[in-house]
Short mmCIF file of C-alpha atoms and ligand atoms in Angstrom, two decimals:
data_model
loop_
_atom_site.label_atom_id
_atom_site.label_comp_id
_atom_site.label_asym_id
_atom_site.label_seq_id
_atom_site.Cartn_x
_atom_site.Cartn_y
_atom_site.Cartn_z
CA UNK A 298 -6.05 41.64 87.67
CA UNK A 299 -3.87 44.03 85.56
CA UNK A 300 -2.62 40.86 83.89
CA UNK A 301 -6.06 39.89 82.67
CA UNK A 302 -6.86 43.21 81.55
CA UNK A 303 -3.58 43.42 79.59
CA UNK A 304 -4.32 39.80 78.16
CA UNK A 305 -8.13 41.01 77.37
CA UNK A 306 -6.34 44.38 75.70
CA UNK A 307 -4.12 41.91 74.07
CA UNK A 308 -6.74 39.64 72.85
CA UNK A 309 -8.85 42.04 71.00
CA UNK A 310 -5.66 44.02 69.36
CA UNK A 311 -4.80 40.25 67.82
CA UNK A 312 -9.07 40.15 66.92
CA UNK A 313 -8.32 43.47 65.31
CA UNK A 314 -5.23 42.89 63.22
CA UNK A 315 -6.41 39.74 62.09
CA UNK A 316 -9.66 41.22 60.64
CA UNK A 317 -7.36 44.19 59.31
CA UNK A 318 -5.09 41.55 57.71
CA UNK A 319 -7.92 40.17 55.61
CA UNK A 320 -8.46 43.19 53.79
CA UNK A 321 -6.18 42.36 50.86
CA UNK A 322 -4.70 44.49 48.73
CA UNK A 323 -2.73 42.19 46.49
CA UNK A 324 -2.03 39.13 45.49
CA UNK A 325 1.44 37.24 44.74
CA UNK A 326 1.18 34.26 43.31
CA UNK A 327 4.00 31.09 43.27
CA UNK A 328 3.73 28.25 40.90
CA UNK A 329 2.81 26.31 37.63
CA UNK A 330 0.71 26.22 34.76
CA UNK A 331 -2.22 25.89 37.47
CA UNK A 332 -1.80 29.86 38.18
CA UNK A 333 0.29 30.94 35.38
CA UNK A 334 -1.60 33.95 33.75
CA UNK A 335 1.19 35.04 31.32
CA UNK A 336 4.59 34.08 31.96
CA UNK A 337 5.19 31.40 29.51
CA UNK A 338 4.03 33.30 26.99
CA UNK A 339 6.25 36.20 27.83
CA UNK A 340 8.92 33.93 28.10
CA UNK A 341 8.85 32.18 24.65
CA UNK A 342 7.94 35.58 23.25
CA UNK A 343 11.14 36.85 24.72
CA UNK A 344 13.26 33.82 23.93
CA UNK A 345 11.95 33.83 20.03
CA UNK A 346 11.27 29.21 21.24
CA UNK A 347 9.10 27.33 20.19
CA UNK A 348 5.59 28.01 20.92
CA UNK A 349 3.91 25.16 23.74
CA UNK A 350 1.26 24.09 22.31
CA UNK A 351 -1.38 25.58 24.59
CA UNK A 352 -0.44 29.21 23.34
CA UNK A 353 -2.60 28.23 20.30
CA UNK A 354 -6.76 28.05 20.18
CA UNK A 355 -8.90 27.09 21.27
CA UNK A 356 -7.42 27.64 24.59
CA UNK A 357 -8.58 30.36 26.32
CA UNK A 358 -11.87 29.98 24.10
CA UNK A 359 -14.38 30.20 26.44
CA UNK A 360 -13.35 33.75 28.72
CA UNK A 361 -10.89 35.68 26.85
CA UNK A 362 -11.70 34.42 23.52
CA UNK A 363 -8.00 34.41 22.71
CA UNK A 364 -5.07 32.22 23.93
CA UNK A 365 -3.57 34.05 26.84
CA UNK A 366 -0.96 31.24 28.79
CA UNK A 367 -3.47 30.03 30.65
CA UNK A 368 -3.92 26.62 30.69
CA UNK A 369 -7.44 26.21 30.35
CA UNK A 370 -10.48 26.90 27.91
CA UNK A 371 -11.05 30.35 30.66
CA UNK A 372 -10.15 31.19 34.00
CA UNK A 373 -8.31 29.67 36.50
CA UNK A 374 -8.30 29.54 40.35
CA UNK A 375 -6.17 32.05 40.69
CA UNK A 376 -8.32 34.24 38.87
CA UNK A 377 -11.40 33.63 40.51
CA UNK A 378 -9.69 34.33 43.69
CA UNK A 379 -8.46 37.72 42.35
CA UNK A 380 -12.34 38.60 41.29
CA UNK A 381 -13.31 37.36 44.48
CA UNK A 382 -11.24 39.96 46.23
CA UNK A 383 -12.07 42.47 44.18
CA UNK A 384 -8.77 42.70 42.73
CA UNK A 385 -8.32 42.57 39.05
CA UNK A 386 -6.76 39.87 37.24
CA UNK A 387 -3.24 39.32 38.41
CA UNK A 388 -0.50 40.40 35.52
CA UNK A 389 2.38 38.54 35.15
CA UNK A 390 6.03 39.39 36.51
CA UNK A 391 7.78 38.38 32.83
CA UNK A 392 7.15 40.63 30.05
CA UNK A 393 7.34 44.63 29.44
CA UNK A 394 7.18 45.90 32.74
CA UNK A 395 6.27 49.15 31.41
CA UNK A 396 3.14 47.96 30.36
CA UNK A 397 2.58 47.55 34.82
CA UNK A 398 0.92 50.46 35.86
CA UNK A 399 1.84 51.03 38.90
CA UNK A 400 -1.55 50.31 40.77
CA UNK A 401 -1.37 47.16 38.76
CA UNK A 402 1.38 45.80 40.72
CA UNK A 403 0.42 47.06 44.15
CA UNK A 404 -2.80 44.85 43.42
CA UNK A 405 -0.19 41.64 43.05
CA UNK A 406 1.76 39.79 40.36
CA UNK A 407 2.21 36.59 39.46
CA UNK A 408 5.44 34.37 39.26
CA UNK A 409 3.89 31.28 38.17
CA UNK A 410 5.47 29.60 35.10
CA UNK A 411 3.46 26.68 33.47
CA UNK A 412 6.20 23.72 33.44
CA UNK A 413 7.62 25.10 36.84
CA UNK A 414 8.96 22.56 39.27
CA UNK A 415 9.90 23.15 43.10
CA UNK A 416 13.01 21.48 42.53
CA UNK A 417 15.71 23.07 40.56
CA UNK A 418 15.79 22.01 37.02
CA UNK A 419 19.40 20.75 37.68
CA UNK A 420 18.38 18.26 39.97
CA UNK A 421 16.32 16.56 37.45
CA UNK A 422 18.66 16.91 34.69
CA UNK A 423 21.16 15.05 36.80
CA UNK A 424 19.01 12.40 37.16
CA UNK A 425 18.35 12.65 33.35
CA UNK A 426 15.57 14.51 33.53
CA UNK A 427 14.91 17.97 31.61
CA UNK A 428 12.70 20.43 31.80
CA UNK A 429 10.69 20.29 28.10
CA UNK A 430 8.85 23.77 28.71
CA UNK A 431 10.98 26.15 31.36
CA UNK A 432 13.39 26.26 34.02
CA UNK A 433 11.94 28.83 36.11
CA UNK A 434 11.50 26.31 39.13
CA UNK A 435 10.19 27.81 42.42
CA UNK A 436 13.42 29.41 43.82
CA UNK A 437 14.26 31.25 40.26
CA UNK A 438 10.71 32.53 40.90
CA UNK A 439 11.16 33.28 44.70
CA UNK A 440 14.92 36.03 43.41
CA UNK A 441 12.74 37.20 40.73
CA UNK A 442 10.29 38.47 43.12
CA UNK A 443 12.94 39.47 45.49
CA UNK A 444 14.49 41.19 42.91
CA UNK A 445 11.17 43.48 41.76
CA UNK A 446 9.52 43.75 44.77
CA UNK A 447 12.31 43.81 47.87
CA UNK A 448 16.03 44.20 46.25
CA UNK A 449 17.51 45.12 49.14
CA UNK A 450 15.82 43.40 52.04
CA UNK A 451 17.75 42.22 54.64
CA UNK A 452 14.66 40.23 55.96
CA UNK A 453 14.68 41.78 59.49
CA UNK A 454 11.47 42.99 60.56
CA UNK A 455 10.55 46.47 61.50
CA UNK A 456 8.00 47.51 63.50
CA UNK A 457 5.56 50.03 61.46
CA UNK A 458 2.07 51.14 62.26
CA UNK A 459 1.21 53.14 59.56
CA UNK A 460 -0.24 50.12 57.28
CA UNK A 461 -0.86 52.52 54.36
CA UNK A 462 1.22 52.10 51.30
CA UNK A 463 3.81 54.29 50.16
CA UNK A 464 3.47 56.33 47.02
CA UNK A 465 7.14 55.03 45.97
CA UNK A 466 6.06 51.11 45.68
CA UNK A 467 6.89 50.97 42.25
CA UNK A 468 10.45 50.90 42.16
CA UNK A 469 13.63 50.46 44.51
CA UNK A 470 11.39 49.25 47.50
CA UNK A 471 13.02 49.57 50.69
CA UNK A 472 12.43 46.13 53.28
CA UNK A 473 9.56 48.78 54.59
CA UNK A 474 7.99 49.06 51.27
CA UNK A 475 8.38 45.43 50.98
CA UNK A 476 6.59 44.59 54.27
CA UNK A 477 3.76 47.06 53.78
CA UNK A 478 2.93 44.67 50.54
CA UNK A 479 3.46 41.72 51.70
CA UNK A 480 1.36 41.83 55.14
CA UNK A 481 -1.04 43.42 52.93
CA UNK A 482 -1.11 40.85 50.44
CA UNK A 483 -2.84 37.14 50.03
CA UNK A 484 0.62 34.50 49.13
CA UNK A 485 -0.44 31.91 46.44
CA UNK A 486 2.59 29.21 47.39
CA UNK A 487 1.11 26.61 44.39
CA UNK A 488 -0.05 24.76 43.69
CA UNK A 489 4.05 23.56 42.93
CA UNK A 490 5.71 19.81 42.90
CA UNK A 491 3.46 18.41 40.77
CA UNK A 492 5.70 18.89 37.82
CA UNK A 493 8.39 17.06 39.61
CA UNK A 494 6.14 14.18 39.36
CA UNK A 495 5.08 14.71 36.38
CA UNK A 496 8.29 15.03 34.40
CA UNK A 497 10.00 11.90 36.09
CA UNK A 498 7.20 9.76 35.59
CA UNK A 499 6.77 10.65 32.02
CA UNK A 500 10.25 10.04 31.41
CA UNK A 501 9.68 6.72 32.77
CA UNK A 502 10.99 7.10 36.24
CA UNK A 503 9.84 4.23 38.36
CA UNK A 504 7.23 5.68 41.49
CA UNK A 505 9.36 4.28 44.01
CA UNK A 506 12.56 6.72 42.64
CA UNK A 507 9.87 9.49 42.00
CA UNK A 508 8.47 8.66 46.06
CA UNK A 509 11.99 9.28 47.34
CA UNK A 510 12.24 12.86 46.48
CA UNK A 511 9.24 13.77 47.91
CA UNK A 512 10.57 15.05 51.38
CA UNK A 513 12.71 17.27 49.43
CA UNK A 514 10.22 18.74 47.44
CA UNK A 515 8.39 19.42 50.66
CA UNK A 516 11.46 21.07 51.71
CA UNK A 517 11.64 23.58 49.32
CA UNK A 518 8.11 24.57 49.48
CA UNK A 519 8.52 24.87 52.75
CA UNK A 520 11.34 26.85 52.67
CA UNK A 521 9.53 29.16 50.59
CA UNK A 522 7.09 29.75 53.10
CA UNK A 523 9.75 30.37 55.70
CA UNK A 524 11.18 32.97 53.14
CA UNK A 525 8.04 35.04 52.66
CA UNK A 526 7.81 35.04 56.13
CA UNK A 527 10.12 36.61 56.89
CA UNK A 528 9.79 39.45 54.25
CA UNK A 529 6.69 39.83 56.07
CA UNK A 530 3.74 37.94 54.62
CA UNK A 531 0.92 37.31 57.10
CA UNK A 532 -1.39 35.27 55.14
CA UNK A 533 -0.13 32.19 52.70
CA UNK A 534 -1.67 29.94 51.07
CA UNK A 535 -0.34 26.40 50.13
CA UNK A 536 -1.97 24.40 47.68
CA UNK A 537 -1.55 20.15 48.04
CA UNK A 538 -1.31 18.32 44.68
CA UNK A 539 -4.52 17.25 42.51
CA UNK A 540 -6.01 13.86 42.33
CA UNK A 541 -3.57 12.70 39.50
CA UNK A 542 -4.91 9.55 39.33
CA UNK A 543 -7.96 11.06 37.89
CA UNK A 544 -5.68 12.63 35.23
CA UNK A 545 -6.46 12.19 31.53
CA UNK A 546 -2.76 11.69 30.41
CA UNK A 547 -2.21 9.35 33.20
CA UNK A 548 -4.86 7.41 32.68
CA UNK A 549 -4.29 7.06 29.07
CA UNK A 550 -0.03 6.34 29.84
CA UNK A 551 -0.99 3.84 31.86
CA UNK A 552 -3.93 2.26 30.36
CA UNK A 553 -4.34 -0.95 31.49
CA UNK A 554 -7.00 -3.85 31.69
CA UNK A 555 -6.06 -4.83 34.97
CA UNK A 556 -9.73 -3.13 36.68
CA UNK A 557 -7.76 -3.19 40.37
CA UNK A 558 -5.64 -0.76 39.37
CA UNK A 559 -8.16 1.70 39.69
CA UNK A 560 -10.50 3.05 42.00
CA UNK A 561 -14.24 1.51 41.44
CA UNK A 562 -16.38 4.18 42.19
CA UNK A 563 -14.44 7.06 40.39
CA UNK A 564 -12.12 5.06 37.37
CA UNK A 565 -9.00 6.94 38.97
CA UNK A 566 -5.77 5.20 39.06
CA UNK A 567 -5.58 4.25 42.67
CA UNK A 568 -1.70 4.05 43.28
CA UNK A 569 -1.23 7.60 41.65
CA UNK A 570 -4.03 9.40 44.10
CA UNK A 571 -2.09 7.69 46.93
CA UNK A 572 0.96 8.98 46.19
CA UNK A 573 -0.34 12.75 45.97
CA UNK A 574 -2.10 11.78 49.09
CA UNK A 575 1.35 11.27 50.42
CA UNK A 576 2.81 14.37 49.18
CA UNK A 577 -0.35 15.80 50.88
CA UNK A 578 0.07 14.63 54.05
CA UNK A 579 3.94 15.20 54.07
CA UNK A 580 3.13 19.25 53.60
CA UNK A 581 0.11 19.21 55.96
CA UNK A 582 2.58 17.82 58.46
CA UNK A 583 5.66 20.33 58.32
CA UNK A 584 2.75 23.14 57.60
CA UNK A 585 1.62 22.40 60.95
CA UNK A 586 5.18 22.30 62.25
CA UNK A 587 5.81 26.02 61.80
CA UNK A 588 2.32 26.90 62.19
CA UNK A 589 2.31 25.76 66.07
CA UNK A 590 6.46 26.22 66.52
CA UNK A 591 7.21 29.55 64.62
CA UNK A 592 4.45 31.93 63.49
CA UNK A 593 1.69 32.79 65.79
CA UNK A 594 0.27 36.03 63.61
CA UNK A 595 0.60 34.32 60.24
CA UNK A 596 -1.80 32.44 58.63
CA UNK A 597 -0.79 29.77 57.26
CA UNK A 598 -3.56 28.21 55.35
CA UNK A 599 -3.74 24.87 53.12
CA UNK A 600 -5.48 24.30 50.42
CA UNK A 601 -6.72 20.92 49.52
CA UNK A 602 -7.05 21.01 46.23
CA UNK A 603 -7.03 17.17 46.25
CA UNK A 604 -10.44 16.61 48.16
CA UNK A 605 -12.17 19.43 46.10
CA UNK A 606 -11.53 17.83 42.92
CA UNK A 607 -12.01 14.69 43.81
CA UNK A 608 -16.08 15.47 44.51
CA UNK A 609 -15.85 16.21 41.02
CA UNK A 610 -14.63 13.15 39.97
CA UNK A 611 -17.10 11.40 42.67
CA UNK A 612 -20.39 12.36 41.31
CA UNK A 613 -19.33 14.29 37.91
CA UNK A 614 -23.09 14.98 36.75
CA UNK A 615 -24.46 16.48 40.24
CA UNK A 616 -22.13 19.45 39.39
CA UNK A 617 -22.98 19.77 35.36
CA UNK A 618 -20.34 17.57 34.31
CA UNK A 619 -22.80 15.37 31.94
CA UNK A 620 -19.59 14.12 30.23
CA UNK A 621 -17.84 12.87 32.97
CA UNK A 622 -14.65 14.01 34.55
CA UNK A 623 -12.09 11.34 33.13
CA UNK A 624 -12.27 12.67 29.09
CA UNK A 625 -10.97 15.40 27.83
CA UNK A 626 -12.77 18.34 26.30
CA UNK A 627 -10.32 19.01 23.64
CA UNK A 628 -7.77 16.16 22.33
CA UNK A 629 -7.11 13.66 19.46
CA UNK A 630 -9.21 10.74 20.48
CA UNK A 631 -8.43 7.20 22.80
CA UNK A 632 -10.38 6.12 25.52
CA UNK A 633 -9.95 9.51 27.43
CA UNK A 634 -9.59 11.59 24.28
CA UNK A 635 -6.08 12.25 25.40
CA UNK A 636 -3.12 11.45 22.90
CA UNK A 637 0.34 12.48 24.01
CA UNK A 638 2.00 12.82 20.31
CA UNK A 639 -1.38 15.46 19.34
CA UNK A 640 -2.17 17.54 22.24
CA UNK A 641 -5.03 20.09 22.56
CA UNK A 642 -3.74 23.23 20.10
CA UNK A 643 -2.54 20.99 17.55
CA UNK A 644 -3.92 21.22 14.02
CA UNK A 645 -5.42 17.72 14.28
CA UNK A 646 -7.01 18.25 17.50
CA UNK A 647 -10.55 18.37 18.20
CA UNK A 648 -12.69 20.70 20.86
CA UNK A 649 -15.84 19.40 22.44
CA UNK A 650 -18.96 21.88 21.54
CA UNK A 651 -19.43 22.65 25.63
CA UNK A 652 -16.38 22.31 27.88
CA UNK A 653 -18.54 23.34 30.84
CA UNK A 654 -20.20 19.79 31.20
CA UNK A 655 -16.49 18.57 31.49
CA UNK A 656 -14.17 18.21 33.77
CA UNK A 657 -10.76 17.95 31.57
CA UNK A 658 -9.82 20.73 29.68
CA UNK A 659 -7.20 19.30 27.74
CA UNK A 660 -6.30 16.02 29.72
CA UNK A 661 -3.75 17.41 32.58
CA UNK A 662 -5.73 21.16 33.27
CA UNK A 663 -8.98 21.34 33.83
CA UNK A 664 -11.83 23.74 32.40
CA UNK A 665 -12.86 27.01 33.72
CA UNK A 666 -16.12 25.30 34.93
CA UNK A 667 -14.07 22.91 37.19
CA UNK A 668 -11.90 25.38 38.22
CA UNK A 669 -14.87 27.81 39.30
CA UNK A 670 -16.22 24.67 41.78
CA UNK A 671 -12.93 23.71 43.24
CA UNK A 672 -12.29 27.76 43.91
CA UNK A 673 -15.70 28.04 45.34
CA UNK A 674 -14.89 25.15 47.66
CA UNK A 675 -12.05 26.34 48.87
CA UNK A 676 -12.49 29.92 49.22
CA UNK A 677 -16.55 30.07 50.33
CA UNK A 678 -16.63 26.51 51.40
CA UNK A 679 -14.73 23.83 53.64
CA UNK A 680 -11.90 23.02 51.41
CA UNK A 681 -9.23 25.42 53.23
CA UNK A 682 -7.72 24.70 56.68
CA UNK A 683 -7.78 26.71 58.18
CA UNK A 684 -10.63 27.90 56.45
CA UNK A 685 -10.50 31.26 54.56
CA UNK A 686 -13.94 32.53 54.69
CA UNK A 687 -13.95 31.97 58.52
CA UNK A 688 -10.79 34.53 58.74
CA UNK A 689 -12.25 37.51 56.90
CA UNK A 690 -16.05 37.91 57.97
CA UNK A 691 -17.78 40.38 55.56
C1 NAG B 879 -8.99 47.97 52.93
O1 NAG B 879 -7.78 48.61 52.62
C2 NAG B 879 -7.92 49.72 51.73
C3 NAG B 879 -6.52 50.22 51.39
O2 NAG B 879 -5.68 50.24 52.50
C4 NAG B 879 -8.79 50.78 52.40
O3 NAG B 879 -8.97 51.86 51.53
C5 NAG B 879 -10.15 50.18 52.76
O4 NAG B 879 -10.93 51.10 53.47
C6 NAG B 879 -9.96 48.92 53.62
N1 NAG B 879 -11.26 48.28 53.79
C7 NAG B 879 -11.65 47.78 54.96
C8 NAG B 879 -12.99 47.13 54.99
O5 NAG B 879 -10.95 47.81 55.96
C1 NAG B 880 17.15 24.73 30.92
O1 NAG B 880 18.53 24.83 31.21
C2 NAG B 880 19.33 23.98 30.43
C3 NAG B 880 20.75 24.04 30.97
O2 NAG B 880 21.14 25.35 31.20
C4 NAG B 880 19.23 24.39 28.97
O3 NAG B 880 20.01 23.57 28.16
C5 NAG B 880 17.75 24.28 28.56
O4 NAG B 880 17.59 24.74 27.23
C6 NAG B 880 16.86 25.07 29.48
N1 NAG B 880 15.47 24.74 29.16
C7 NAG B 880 14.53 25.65 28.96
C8 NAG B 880 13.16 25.13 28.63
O5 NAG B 880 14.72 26.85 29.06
C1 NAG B 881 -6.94 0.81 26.76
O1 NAG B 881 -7.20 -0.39 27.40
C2 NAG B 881 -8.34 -1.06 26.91
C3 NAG B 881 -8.54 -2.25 27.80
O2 NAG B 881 -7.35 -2.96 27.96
C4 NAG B 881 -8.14 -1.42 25.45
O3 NAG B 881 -9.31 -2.02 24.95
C5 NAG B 881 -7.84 -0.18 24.67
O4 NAG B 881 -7.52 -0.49 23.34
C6 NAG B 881 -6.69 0.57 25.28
N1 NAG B 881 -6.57 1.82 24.59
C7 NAG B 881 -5.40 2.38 24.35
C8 NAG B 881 -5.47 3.70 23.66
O5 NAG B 881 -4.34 1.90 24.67
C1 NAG B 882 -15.23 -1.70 44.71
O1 NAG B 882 -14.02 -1.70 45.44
C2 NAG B 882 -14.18 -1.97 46.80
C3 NAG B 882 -12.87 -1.75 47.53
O2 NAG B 882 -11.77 -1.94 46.70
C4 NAG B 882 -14.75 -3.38 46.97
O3 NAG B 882 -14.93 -3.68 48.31
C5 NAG B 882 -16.07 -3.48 46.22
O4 NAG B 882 -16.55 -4.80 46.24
C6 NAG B 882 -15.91 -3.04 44.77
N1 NAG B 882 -17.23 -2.96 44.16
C7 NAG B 882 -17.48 -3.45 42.94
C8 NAG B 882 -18.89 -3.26 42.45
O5 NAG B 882 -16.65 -4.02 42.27
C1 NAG B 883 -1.92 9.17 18.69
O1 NAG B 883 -1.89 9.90 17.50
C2 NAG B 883 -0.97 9.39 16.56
C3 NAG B 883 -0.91 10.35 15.38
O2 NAG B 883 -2.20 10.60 14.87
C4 NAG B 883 -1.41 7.99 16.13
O3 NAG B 883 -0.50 7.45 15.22
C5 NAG B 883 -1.48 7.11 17.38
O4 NAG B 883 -2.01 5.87 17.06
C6 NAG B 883 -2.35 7.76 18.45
N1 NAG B 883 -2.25 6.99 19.68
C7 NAG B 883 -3.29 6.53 20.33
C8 NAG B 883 -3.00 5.76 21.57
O5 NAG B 883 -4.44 6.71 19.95
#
């Protein structure tokens, strides 16, 4: 009898902390050009390098009506997420942190670099392969935020009921400090390990070398998840890898006349979505390792980025896409209006009069319109497991 009233006692408290948990405060964000707000363009500004070219119009057209790092014609997921919390737009970590008011940062920051791999660059460049745009892959990301937000955490966990944050977050943030965030806070882990695909197989890796690494990849994103963790993050999210099949640049590499090579019903390159359907699977399986083994008051939520795009590419024009979801928006012409030697930015590149009824921004991101669909899916919809909206009812 006492034992069920404990459990009963026990039960609700859990209820309780879970509902607390979804009121989020901040967001941290982990990744590549998918969620980079800023960094690149910090970066190169910092560096005096050469300017990508997607720090040049008409990107960011559409929203900010500048060029802002983002790789898109507006907003990205990450974004919509923020506005959807009622958080504003998440700053990034490089640049003049001066310029971070200090509520800014208790409302999140973001470490994602466009170019960013989850393997170290030197494991590519000993297998020939360099980084062309940074080499800020997901552990250089992970100290950076260790170093800003917890610099002297020993990762131990201390018990604390007073959830409220301390006035002193700002600076020199004590493993307290550091929990109080992070419990409060809503972990954008990716979407990250695409580029490690990407670069090899541009390069001209062959898939079966590129397929090889993938448990390693998985590693380290998993690893990363074990890491914030243990600095106390309660809710993380984990995005799986895009439909890259369906990419503009890959299916204007590997244009081909050979019609089994891709996917009837969509035009996607069927041996490419199978092998991000593979990375897919490998991080839905270890997810659900140290979901069920490790962490019962963490959520640990994936995102499947894959399957919400790839209604999108399904039936393009019963979501607005009139032009399809294979071209590009903005480009230098082909059969997918994607040329690798004249990207989107470039002088003699051209932008389509209303990226909204597309799908492909510039032939590897997609626009704002896309991105508002696949974030709607995910974070109001069935695209999350488990899903989001059924943690936080509001
Ligand atoms: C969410 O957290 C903030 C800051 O801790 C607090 O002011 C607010 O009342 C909370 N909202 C809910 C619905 O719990
Ligand atoms: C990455 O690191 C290598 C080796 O340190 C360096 O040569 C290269 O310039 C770096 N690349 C970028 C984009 O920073
Ligand atoms: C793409 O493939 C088609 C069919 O083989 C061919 O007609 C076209 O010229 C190719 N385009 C490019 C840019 O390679
Ligand atoms: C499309 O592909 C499927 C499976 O590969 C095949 O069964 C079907 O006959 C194809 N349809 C057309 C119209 O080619
Ligand atoms: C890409 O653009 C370059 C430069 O304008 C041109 O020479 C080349 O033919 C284009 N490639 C394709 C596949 O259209």
């Amino acid at each position: 009898m006492a034992i069920s009233i404990c459990f009963a006692i026990l039960l609700l408290m859990s209820r309780i902390s879970y509902a607390y948990e979804c009121n989020y405060t901040s967001i941290i964000s982990f990744g590549n050009s998918l969620a980079d707000t800023g960094n690149i363009k910090n970066l190169v500004a910092i560096h005096h390098s050469e300017p990508p070219h997607f720090l040049f119009p008409p990107y960011g057209e559409t929203f900010f009506h500048k060029p802002t790092g983002r790789c898109s014609n507006g907003r990205l997921i990450i974004d919509f997420i923020a506005e959807g919390l009622g958080l504003p737009l998440i700053p990034p970590y490089v640049g003049d942190k001066s310029n971070l008011r200090k509520k800014e940062v208790r409302q999140g920051v973001n470490y994602a670099v466009a170019g960013a791999t989850a393997l170290s660059s030197s494991f590519h460049e000993a297998r020939g392969v360099s980084n062309p745009t940074t080499n800020a892959s997901l552990q250089v990301q992970l100290k950076w935020f260790k170093q800003f937000i917890c610099p002297t955490s020993s990762g131990t966990l201390i018990a604390h009921n007073d959830c409220s944050l301390p006035d002193s977050i700002y600076t020199n943030f004590s493993p307290v400090d550091c929990q109080h965030l992070l419990q409060h806070s809503l972990i954008l882990m990716g979407e990250i390990g695409g580029n490690d695909y990407n670069h090899e197989l541009r390069a001209g890796k062959p898939i079966n070398e590129v397929k090889s690494f993938v448990p390693l990849v998985i590693k380290t994103i998993i690893a990363a998840v074990n890491e914030v963790i243990k600095l106390g993050a309660k809710t993380i999210i984990v995005p799986g890898n895009f439909p890259i099949g369906c990419s503009s640049s890959y299916l204007a590499m590997y244009n081909n006349s050979d019609t089994k090579m891709y996917d009837n019903k969509t035009g996607c390159i069927i041996w490419l979505n199978k092998f991000a359907e593979y990375h897919n699977q490998l991080l839905q399986r270890e997810l659900e390792k140290i979901r069920k083994f490790n962490y019962h008051h963490v959520n640990i939520i994936y995102a499947d980025y894959y399957n919400a795009a790839m209604q999108l590419y399904r039936s393009p024009k019963e979501f607005g896409f009139l032009n399809g979801a294979l071209k590009a928006c903005c480009g230098a012409g082909g059969p997918y209006n994607f040329n690798e030697t004249v990207e989107c930015g470039a002088a003699s590149s051209t932008t389509c009069a209303d990226p909204d009824t597309y799908v492909s921004w510039d032939g590897v991101h997609l626009t704002e319109a896309a991105y508002r669909l696949i974030y709607r899916s995910l974070f109001k919809g069935s695209y999350t497991m488990p899903r989001f909206n059924s943690l936080c009812r509001s």
